Amino acid sequence: MKLLEDRIRKDGVVKAGNVLKVDSFLNHQMDIKLFNEMGREFKRLFADRPINKILTIEASGIGIACIAAQHFGVPVVFAKKAQSINIDGEVYSTKIQSFTHNKVYDVIVSKKYINTTDHILIIDDFLANGCALEGLIDLVKSAGATIEGIGICIEKGFQQGGDIIRKKGVRLESLAIVESMNDETGEIVFREQ
Amino acid sequence: MKLLEDRIRKDGVVKAGNVLKVDSFLNHQMDIKLFNEMGREFKRLFADRPINKILTIEASGIGIACIAAQHFGVPVVFAKKAQSINIDGEVYSTKIQSFTHNKVYDVIVSKKYINTTDHILIIDDFLANGCALEGLIDLVKSAGATIEGIGICIEKGFQQGGDIIRKKGVRLESLAIVESMNDETGEIVFREQ
């Protein structure tokens, strides 16, 4: 998606350690007009799928999931990190390793909000090593629901997550795939799609 | 807002300990059509204010903040709980006591995304004891920005948060204010507005 690639080139900052900072428009400050265009593009990419619900994970996936949901006319469910006293009843749970925070989270979703009749689009802002996505896929499978696809804003194509997910046979669409980046020159190369 | 009050009466569940569960439409599964109507109402209520940015806090405030932002045509910034290695540079920080999780969070926002020229609308899904809002107000004041108002989806009017915030002279608009609720009968009484 050229609009997103251009924005990453303009406002993204490449840091040592394969860190791409996009917190000026994607995951701290959020450019809602851009989100709306990304939501429209997810709808175009998955127009042929009978999606009735979007699943994401807190926190930075929630914004793009909600804006995208307007284009699909469906509700959003966000998976929660760690147990809360306000989630009662039974939950599906999985464990997710966070590279960013260097710890393992328990991630849960109420059994009330995903079930065997659901056709789920998973949306998240970033895909790197794929741990968060594998956890979300695990939750959907636990519920016996159908995964219609996965929509990602930015995929780090030089990390393994995209390959792992695609090998599972899940349809994965990333709006921008970073093939390589250089923290000395700031150069970012995107995969041709 | 009658639409929201009706929805709370229909789908909200009153639990012992003053817990109002609205996770079927507000803070776990999210009804985006309802969010859109709430966003429209926030715009109506704050139409006279020169708002250029919406501030919320992760996680459950992000959805309504993003949808509301479409009605204002402004970006959203969400305050983050605890330090992340992906937030660099300087941050404003404050501490927030969470009643729900029974712990104290460090909450931060990058100095890059709130400054003295900003006119901020704070949006959150719930107001009970007011701790989260007091933290967000503290962050905005640290940045020297102007608080134009606070928009809340559901206020528990029988807890102290609303009074504390209104006594600060901040304009606070809650779309539904629960005056009382009974976990034996399930009855919910709303404040006349």
Tab-separated table of C-alpha atoms in Angstrom:
chain	number	residue	atom	x	y	z
A	1	MET	CA	0.000	0.000	0.000
A	2	LYS	CA	1.851	2.988	-1.327
A	3	LEU	CA	0.257	5.503	1.053
A	4	LEU	CA	1.544	3.541	4.049
A	5	GLU	CA	4.986	2.891	2.536
A	6	ASP	CA	5.369	6.587	1.791
A	7	ARG	CA	4.364	7.436	5.352
A	8	ILE	CA	6.840	4.935	6.806
A	9	ARG	CA	9.619	6.421	4.645
A	10	LYS	CA	8.637	9.937	5.725
A	11	ASP	CA	7.981	9.464	9.447
A	12	GLY	CA	9.387	6.061	10.393
A	13	VAL	CA	12.700	5.998	12.238
A	14	VAL	CA	15.090	3.063	11.932
A	15	LYS	CA	16.946	2.270	15.143
A	16	ALA	CA	19.690	-0.198	15.960
A	17	GLY	CA	18.494	-3.717	16.779
A	18	ASN	CA	15.983	-3.899	13.919
A	19	VAL	CA	13.643	-1.438	15.599
A	20	LEU	CA	11.332	0.536	13.316
A	21	LYS	CA	9.699	3.346	15.220
A	22	VAL	CA	6.353	4.421	13.798
A	23	ASP	CA	4.913	5.826	16.992
A	24	SER	CA	4.190	9.211	15.420
A	25	PHE	CA	1.341	7.758	13.343
A	26	LEU	CA	0.690	4.083	14.143
A	27	ASN	CA	1.165	2.874	17.696
A	28	HIS	CA	1.337	5.776	20.141
A	29	GLN	CA	-0.009	8.765	18.233
A	30	MET	CA	-2.501	7.408	15.705
A	31	ASP	CA	-3.330	9.096	12.387
A	32	ILE	CA	-6.995	8.194	12.059
A	33	LYS	CA	-7.248	9.361	8.439
A	34	LEU	CA	-4.451	6.947	7.538
A	35	PHE	CA	-6.177	4.235	9.596
A	36	ASN	CA	-9.324	4.807	7.580
A	37	GLU	CA	-7.444	4.275	4.317
A	38	MET	CA	-5.822	1.138	5.748
A	39	GLY	CA	-9.236	-0.127	6.845
A	40	ARG	CA	-10.596	0.455	3.345
A	41	GLU	CA	-7.648	-1.508	1.897
A	42	PHE	CA	-8.225	-4.438	4.277
A	43	LYS	CA	-11.840	-4.512	3.101
A	44	ARG	CA	-10.721	-4.535	-0.544
A	45	LEU	CA	-8.238	-7.361	0.121
A	46	PHE	CA	-10.728	-9.525	2.038
A	47	ALA	CA	-13.911	-8.549	0.180
A	48	ASP	CA	-14.471	-12.168	-0.897
A	49	ARG	CA	-14.448	-13.546	2.655
A	50	PRO	CA	-17.589	-13.938	4.840
A	51	ILE	CA	-16.078	-12.112	7.816
A	52	ASN	CA	-18.438	-11.490	10.747
A	53	LYS	CA	-15.955	-10.450	13.446
A	54	ILE	CA	-12.518	-8.880	13.806
A	55	LEU	CA	-10.121	-10.114	16.486
A	56	THR	CA	-7.124	-8.129	17.668
A	57	ILE	CA	-4.951	-7.901	20.756
A	58	GLU	CA	-4.456	-5.023	23.141
A	59	ALA	CA	-3.196	-2.423	22.973
A	60	SER	CA	-1.907	-1.061	19.688
A	61	GLY	CA	-4.027	-3.334	17.465
A	62	ILE	CA	-7.287	-1.966	18.822
A	63	GLY	CA	-7.318	1.335	16.940
A	64	ILE	CA	-6.807	-0.069	13.452
A	65	ALA	CA	-9.133	-2.998	14.208
A	66	CYS	CA	-11.966	-0.621	15.190
A	67	ILE	CA	-11.520	1.670	12.202
A	68	ALA	CA	-11.269	-1.313	9.836
A	69	ALA	CA	-14.405	-2.805	11.399
A	70	GLN	CA	-16.425	0.127	10.058
A	71	HIS	CA	-15.591	-0.998	6.526
A	72	PHE	CA	-16.716	-4.560	7.274
A	73	GLY	CA	-19.762	-3.650	9.397
A	74	VAL	CA	-18.734	-6.114	12.119
A	75	PRO	CA	-17.855	-5.955	15.836
A	76	VAL	CA	-14.326	-6.197	17.212
A	77	VAL	CA	-13.091	-8.430	20.018
A	78	PHE	CA	-9.744	-7.679	21.581
A	79	ALA	CA	-7.750	-10.361	23.378
A	80	LYS	CA	-6.588	-9.222	26.794
A	81	LYS	CA	-3.191	-9.603	28.369
A	82	ALA	CA	-3.446	-11.208	31.838
A	83	GLN	CA	-6.526	-12.012	33.869
A	84	SER	CA	-8.818	-9.209	34.994
A	85	ILE	CA	-11.440	-9.494	37.704
A	86	ASN	CA	-13.888	-7.977	35.225
A	87	ILE	CA	-13.635	-10.960	32.858
A	88	ASP	CA	-15.802	-13.627	34.369
A	89	GLY	CA	-16.960	-16.974	33.122
A	90	GLU	CA	-14.783	-19.141	31.030
A	91	VAL	CA	-12.080	-17.889	28.749
A	92	TYR	CA	-9.836	-19.290	26.070
A	93	SER	CA	-6.241	-18.598	26.979
A	94	THR	CA	-2.814	-18.868	25.424
A	95	LYS	CA	0.685	-17.633	26.156
A	96	ILE	CA	2.474	-15.068	24.025
A	97	GLN	CA	6.164	-14.192	24.177
A	98	SER	CA	6.672	-10.451	23.788
A	99	PHE	CA	9.950	-9.491	22.139
A	100	THR	CA	9.247	-5.814	22.828
A	101	HIS	CA	8.700	-6.260	26.561
A	102	ASN	CA	10.854	-9.375	27.007
A	103	LYS	CA	8.257	-11.363	28.906
A	104	VAL	CA	5.529	-13.955	28.493
A	105	TYR	CA	1.891	-12.856	28.691
A	106	ASP	CA	-1.194	-14.893	29.374
A	107	VAL	CA	-3.676	-13.760	26.746
A	108	ILE	CA	-7.375	-14.450	27.063
A	109	VAL	CA	-10.633	-14.029	25.247
A	110	SER	CA	-14.058	-14.757	26.689
A	111	LYS	CA	-15.757	-17.877	25.338
A	112	LYS	CA	-18.883	-15.758	24.958
A	113	TYR	CA	-17.420	-13.726	22.122
A	114	ILE	CA	-15.851	-16.297	19.798
A	115	ASN	CA	-17.592	-19.499	18.844
A	116	THR	CA	-17.919	-22.116	16.135
A	117	THR	CA	-20.156	-19.947	13.947
A	118	ASP	CA	-17.633	-17.098	13.716
A	119	HIS	CA	-15.600	-16.211	10.633
A	120	ILE	CA	-12.717	-14.184	11.976
A	121	LEU	CA	-10.392	-11.615	10.456
A	122	ILE	CA	-7.391	-11.094	12.732
A	123	ILE	CA	-5.927	-7.577	12.561
A	124	ASP	CA	-2.771	-6.258	14.171
A	125	ASP	CA	-0.452	-3.323	13.661
A	126	PHE	CA	2.864	-5.204	13.450
A	127	LEU	CA	4.177	-8.603	12.471
A	128	ALA	CA	7.777	-9.481	13.351
A	129	ASN	CA	8.482	-12.874	14.909
A	130	GLY	CA	4.817	-13.846	14.758
A	131	CYS	CA	4.371	-14.781	18.417
A	132	ALA	CA	1.313	-12.559	18.946
A	133	LEU	CA	-0.346	-13.878	15.776
A	134	GLU	CA	0.351	-17.488	16.678
A	135	GLY	CA	-1.339	-16.831	20.014
A	136	LEU	CA	-4.392	-15.275	18.349
A	137	ILE	CA	-4.627	-18.157	15.859
A	138	ASP	CA	-4.466	-20.539	18.812
A	139	LEU	CA	-7.358	-18.704	20.518
A	140	VAL	CA	-9.521	-18.844	17.379
A	141	LYS	CA	-8.793	-22.550	16.901
A	142	SER	CA	-9.615	-23.235	20.559
A	143	ALA	CA	-13.005	-21.650	19.928
A	144	GLY	CA	-13.590	-23.761	16.817
A	145	ALA	CA	-14.102	-20.618	14.747
A	146	THR	CA	-12.878	-20.117	11.173
A	147	ILE	CA	-9.902	-17.872	10.422
A	148	GLU	CA	-10.751	-16.081	7.182
A	149	GLY	CA	-7.503	-14.160	7.107
A	150	ILE	CA	-5.001	-11.947	8.836
A	151	GLY	CA	-4.467	-8.270	8.069
A	152	ILE	CA	-1.273	-6.579	9.225
A	153	CYS	CA	-0.247	-2.947	8.819
A	154	ILE	CA	3.540	-3.409	8.810
A	155	GLU	CA	5.370	-6.709	8.435
A	156	LYS	CA	9.085	-7.006	9.063
A	157	GLY	CA	9.791	-9.297	6.120
A	158	PHE	CA	13.310	-10.064	7.319
A	159	GLN	CA	11.986	-11.706	10.482
A	160	GLN	CA	10.413	-15.129	10.482
A	161	GLY	CA	6.803	-14.374	11.471
A	162	GLY	CA	5.384	-13.935	7.974
A	163	ASP	CA	6.892	-17.205	6.729
A	164	ILE	CA	5.664	-19.130	9.768
A	165	ILE	CA	2.101	-17.856	9.375
A	166	ARG	CA	1.953	-18.343	5.587
A	167	LYS	CA	3.217	-21.922	5.967
A	168	LYS	CA	0.207	-22.619	8.176
A	169	GLY	CA	-1.949	-21.969	5.104
A	170	VAL	CA	-3.545	-18.871	6.609
A	171	ARG	CA	-4.153	-16.008	4.207
A	172	LEU	CA	-1.966	-13.157	5.399
A	173	GLU	CA	-2.059	-9.690	3.863
A	174	SER	CA	0.425	-7.075	5.049
A	175	LEU	CA	-0.091	-3.516	3.807
A	176	ALA	CA	3.641	-2.834	3.895
A	177	ILE	CA	6.441	-5.419	4.100
A	178	VAL	CA	9.837	-4.103	5.115
A	179	GLU	CA	12.424	-6.203	3.268
A	180	SER	CA	15.409	-4.513	4.838
A	181	MET	CA	16.316	-1.390	6.738
A	182	ASN	CA	19.530	0.347	7.668
A	183	ASP	CA	19.841	2.198	10.947
A	184	GLU	CA	22.926	4.098	9.759
A	185	THR	CA	21.466	5.515	6.546
A	186	GLY	CA	17.808	5.306	7.580
A	187	GLU	CA	17.052	3.559	4.275
A	188	ILE	CA	13.988	1.289	4.187
A	189	VAL	CA	13.388	-1.183	1.334
A	190	PHE	CA	9.877	-2.577	0.853
A	191	ARG	CA	8.965	-5.904	-0.722
A	192	GLU	CA	7.217	-5.595	-4.093
A	193	GLN	CA	3.615	-6.818	-3.737
B	1	MET	CA	-27.599	9.322	25.773
B	2	LYS	CA	-30.662	7.154	25.523
B	3	LEU	CA	-29.181	4.712	22.993
B	4	LEU	CA	-26.361	3.870	25.397
B	5	GLU	CA	-28.613	3.715	28.484
B	6	ASP	CA	-30.945	1.345	26.654
B	7	ARG	CA	-28.007	-0.832	25.645
B	8	ILE	CA	-26.672	-0.931	29.209
B	9	ARG	CA	-30.134	-1.943	30.476
B	10	LYS	CA	-30.370	-4.625	27.787
B	11	ASP	CA	-26.869	-6.107	27.823
B	12	GLY	CA	-25.161	-4.825	30.971
B	13	VAL	CA	-24.863	-7.232	33.890
B	14	VAL	CA	-24.775	-5.995	37.483
B	15	LYS	CA	-22.484	-8.031	39.730
B	16	ALA	CA	-21.795	-7.913	43.435
B	17	GLY	CA	-19.173	-5.377	44.501
B	18	ASN	CA	-20.490	-2.566	42.293
B	19	VAL	CA	-19.277	-4.259	39.126
B	20	LEU	CA	-21.135	-3.384	35.926
B	21	LYS	CA	-20.151	-5.752	33.160
B	22	VAL	CA	-20.516	-4.291	29.682
B	23	ASP	CA	-17.943	-6.456	27.972
B	24	SER	CA	-20.417	-7.674	25.354
B	25	PHE	CA	-20.431	-4.257	23.652
B	26	LEU	CA	-17.951	-1.822	25.243
B	27	ASN	CA	-14.700	-3.169	26.614
B	28	HIS	CA	-13.984	-6.659	25.326
B	29	GLN	CA	-16.320	-7.140	22.386
B	30	MET	CA	-16.901	-3.701	20.871
B	31	ASP	CA	-20.035	-2.680	18.977
B	32	ILE	CA	-18.541	-0.301	16.439
B	33	LYS	CA	-21.924	1.018	15.265
B	34	LEU	CA	-22.684	2.052	18.846
B	35	PHE	CA	-19.185	3.554	19.119
B	36	ASN	CA	-19.909	5.620	16.035
B	37	GLU	CA	-23.082	7.020	17.612
B	38	MET	CA	-21.171	7.758	20.824
B	39	GLY	CA	-18.448	9.499	18.808
B	40	ARG	CA	-21.082	11.628	17.078
B	41	GLU	CA	-22.529	12.572	20.481
B	42	PHE	CA	-19.107	13.570	21.857
B	43	LYS	CA	-18.675	15.835	18.824
B	44	ARG	CA	-22.094	17.398	19.460
B	45	LEU	CA	-21.276	17.976	23.136
B	46	PHE	CA	-17.850	19.497	22.464
B	47	ALA	CA	-18.599	21.211	19.145
B	48	ASP	CA	-17.732	24.628	20.625
B	49	ARG	CA	-14.230	23.584	21.703
B	50	PRO	CA	-11.085	23.981	19.521
B	51	ILE	CA	-9.981	20.370	19.983
B	52	ASN	CA	-6.943	19.282	17.932
B	53	LYS	CA	-6.097	15.973	19.635
B	54	ILE	CA	-7.753	13.196	21.607
B	55	LEU	CA	-5.933	11.552	24.505
B	56	THR	CA	-6.916	8.201	25.961
B	57	ILE	CA	-5.291	5.377	27.887
B	58	GLU	CA	-4.734	1.789	26.887
B	59	ALA	CA	-6.445	-0.518	26.431
B	60	SER	CA	-10.228	-0.176	26.465
B	61	GLY	CA	-10.290	3.582	25.814
B	62	ILE	CA	-8.530	3.241	22.466
B	63	GLY	CA	-11.484	1.973	20.431
B	64	ILE	CA	-13.949	4.704	21.339
B	65	ALA	CA	-11.207	7.353	21.125
B	66	CYS	CA	-10.347	6.321	17.550
B	67	ILE	CA	-13.949	6.186	16.388
B	68	ALA	CA	-14.723	9.524	18.068
B	69	ALA	CA	-11.626	11.053	16.451
B	70	GLN	CA	-13.223	10.574	13.024
B	71	HIS	CA	-15.958	13.004	14.048
B	72	PHE	CA	-13.403	15.594	15.185
B	73	GLY	CA	-10.910	15.052	12.345
B	74	VAL	CA	-7.996	14.828	14.797
B	75	PRO	CA	-5.332	12.255	15.754
B	76	VAL	CA	-5.422	10.143	18.913
B	77	VAL	CA	-2.624	9.627	21.412
B	78	PHE	CA	-2.914	6.803	23.890
B	79	ALA	CA	-1.037	6.842	27.177
B	80	LYS	CA	0.862	3.611	27.781
B	81	LYS	CA	1.052	1.557	30.927
B	82	ALA	CA	4.652	0.826	31.915
B	83	GLN	CA	7.845	1.540	30.038
B	84	SER	CA	8.448	-0.065	26.657
B	85	ILE	CA	11.788	-0.253	24.869
B	86	ASN	CA	10.027	1.119	21.796
B	87	ILE	CA	9.264	4.439	23.498
B	88	ASP	CA	12.441	6.418	23.326
B	89	GLY	CA	13.252	10.000	24.140
B	90	GLU	CA	11.650	11.770	26.969
B	91	VAL	CA	8.219	11.006	28.297
B	92	TYR	CA	5.766	12.544	30.698
B	93	SER	CA	4.871	10.013	33.343
B	94	THR	CA	2.427	9.615	36.184
B	95	LYS	CA	1.198	6.841	38.443
B	96	ILE	CA	-2.326	5.453	38.297
B	97	GLN	CA	-3.952	3.184	40.861
B	98	SER	CA	-6.053	0.549	39.143
B	99	PHE	CA	-9.054	-0.584	41.166
B	100	THR	CA	-9.798	-3.301	38.609
B	101	HIS	CA	-6.347	-4.859	38.720
B	102	ASN	CA	-5.443	-3.820	42.269
B	103	LYS	CA	-2.061	-2.377	41.394
B	104	VAL	CA	-0.261	0.853	40.563
B	105	TYR	CA	0.786	1.510	36.973
B	106	ASP	CA	3.369	3.880	35.618
B	107	VAL	CA	1.650	5.612	32.723
B	108	ILE	CA	3.605	7.496	30.102
B	109	VAL	CA	3.140	9.627	27.029
B	110	SER	CA	5.936	10.783	24.735
B	111	LYS	CA	6.786	14.483	24.991
B	112	LYS	CA	6.737	14.527	21.179
B	113	TYR	CA	2.981	14.045	21.001
B	114	ILE	CA	1.585	16.507	23.539
B	115	ASN	CA	2.812	20.065	23.827
B	116	THR	CA	1.806	23.600	24.803
B	117	THR	CA	-0.074	24.227	21.556
B	118	ASP	CA	-2.423	21.261	22.004
B	119	HIS	CA	-6.100	21.483	22.917
B	120	ILE	CA	-6.938	18.072	24.269
B	121	LEU	CA	-10.151	16.099	24.611
B	122	ILE	CA	-9.635	13.192	26.977
B	123	ILE	CA	-11.815	10.161	26.203
B	124	ASP	CA	-12.228	6.967	28.198
B	125	ASP	CA	-14.774	4.193	28.415
B	126	PHE	CA	-15.381	4.222	32.178
B	127	LEU	CA	-15.238	6.628	35.088
B	128	ALA	CA	-15.496	5.226	38.618
B	129	ASN	CA	-13.024	6.451	41.226
B	130	GLY	CA	-11.360	8.796	38.753
B	131	CYS	CA	-7.783	7.572	39.212
B	132	ALA	CA	-7.146	7.027	35.506
B	133	LEU	CA	-8.570	10.442	34.602
B	134	GLU	CA	-6.558	12.202	37.276
B	135	GLY	CA	-3.464	10.580	35.794
B	136	LEU	CA	-4.344	11.708	32.262
B	137	ILE	CA	-5.077	15.258	33.493
B	138	ASP	CA	-1.685	15.210	35.213
B	139	LEU	CA	0.020	14.182	31.947
B	140	VAL	CA	-1.691	16.973	29.970
B	141	LYS	CA	-0.794	19.561	32.600
B	142	SER	CA	2.827	18.346	32.631
B	143	ALA	CA	2.908	19.029	28.895
B	144	GLY	CA	1.463	22.524	29.338
B	145	ALA	CA	-1.391	21.663	26.968
B	146	THR	CA	-5.010	22.792	27.392
B	147	ILE	CA	-7.692	20.350	28.516
B	148	GLU	CA	-10.809	21.255	26.548
B	149	GLY	CA	-12.895	18.562	28.149
B	150	ILE	CA	-13.367	14.957	29.100
B	151	GLY	CA	-15.760	12.552	27.410
B	152	ILE	CA	-16.730	9.337	29.185
B	153	CYS	CA	-18.998	6.563	27.973
B	154	ILE	CA	-20.228	5.255	31.341
B	155	GLU	CA	-19.819	7.044	34.681
B	156	LYS	CA	-20.575	5.316	37.946
B	157	GLY	CA	-22.276	8.290	39.572
B	158	PHE	CA	-22.298	6.653	42.989
B	159	GLN	CA	-18.485	6.620	43.100
B	160	GLN	CA	-16.434	9.714	43.725
B	161	GLY	CA	-14.592	10.151	40.396
B	162	GLY	CA	-17.122	12.417	38.693
B	163	ASP	CA	-17.319	14.795	41.664
B	164	ILE	CA	-13.534	14.979	41.993
B	165	ILE	CA	-13.063	15.809	38.305
B	166	ARG	CA	-15.922	18.346	38.141
B	167	LYS	CA	-14.559	20.141	41.229
B	168	LYS	CA	-11.312	20.685	39.318
B	169	GLY	CA	-13.317	22.871	36.923
B	170	VAL	CA	-12.798	20.502	34.002
B	171	ARG	CA	-15.770	20.074	31.677
B	172	LEU	CA	-16.816	16.451	31.991
B	173	GLU	CA	-19.518	14.884	29.831
B	174	SER	CA	-20.595	11.315	30.511
B	175	LEU	CA	-22.933	9.696	27.985
B	176	ALA	CA	-24.567	7.583	30.699
B	177	ILE	CA	-24.337	8.099	34.458
B	178	VAL	CA	-25.339	5.148	36.613
B	179	GLU	CA	-26.924	6.570	39.763
B	180	SER	CA	-27.491	3.223	41.398
B	181	MET	CA	-27.606	-0.455	40.551
B	182	ASN	CA	-28.780	-3.574	42.305
B	183	ASP	CA	-26.998	-6.858	41.784
B	184	GLU	CA	-29.945	-8.848	43.171
B	185	THR	CA	-32.656	-7.417	40.914
B	186	GLY	CA	-30.342	-6.300	38.090
B	187	GLU	CA	-32.018	-2.868	38.182
B	188	ILE	CA	-29.962	0.083	36.915
B	189	VAL	CA	-31.019	3.690	37.574
B	190	PHE	CA	-29.496	6.447	35.420
B	191	ARG	CA	-29.039	10.091	36.416
B	192	GLU	CA	-31.287	12.501	34.512
B	193	GLN	CA	-29.136	14.699	32.241
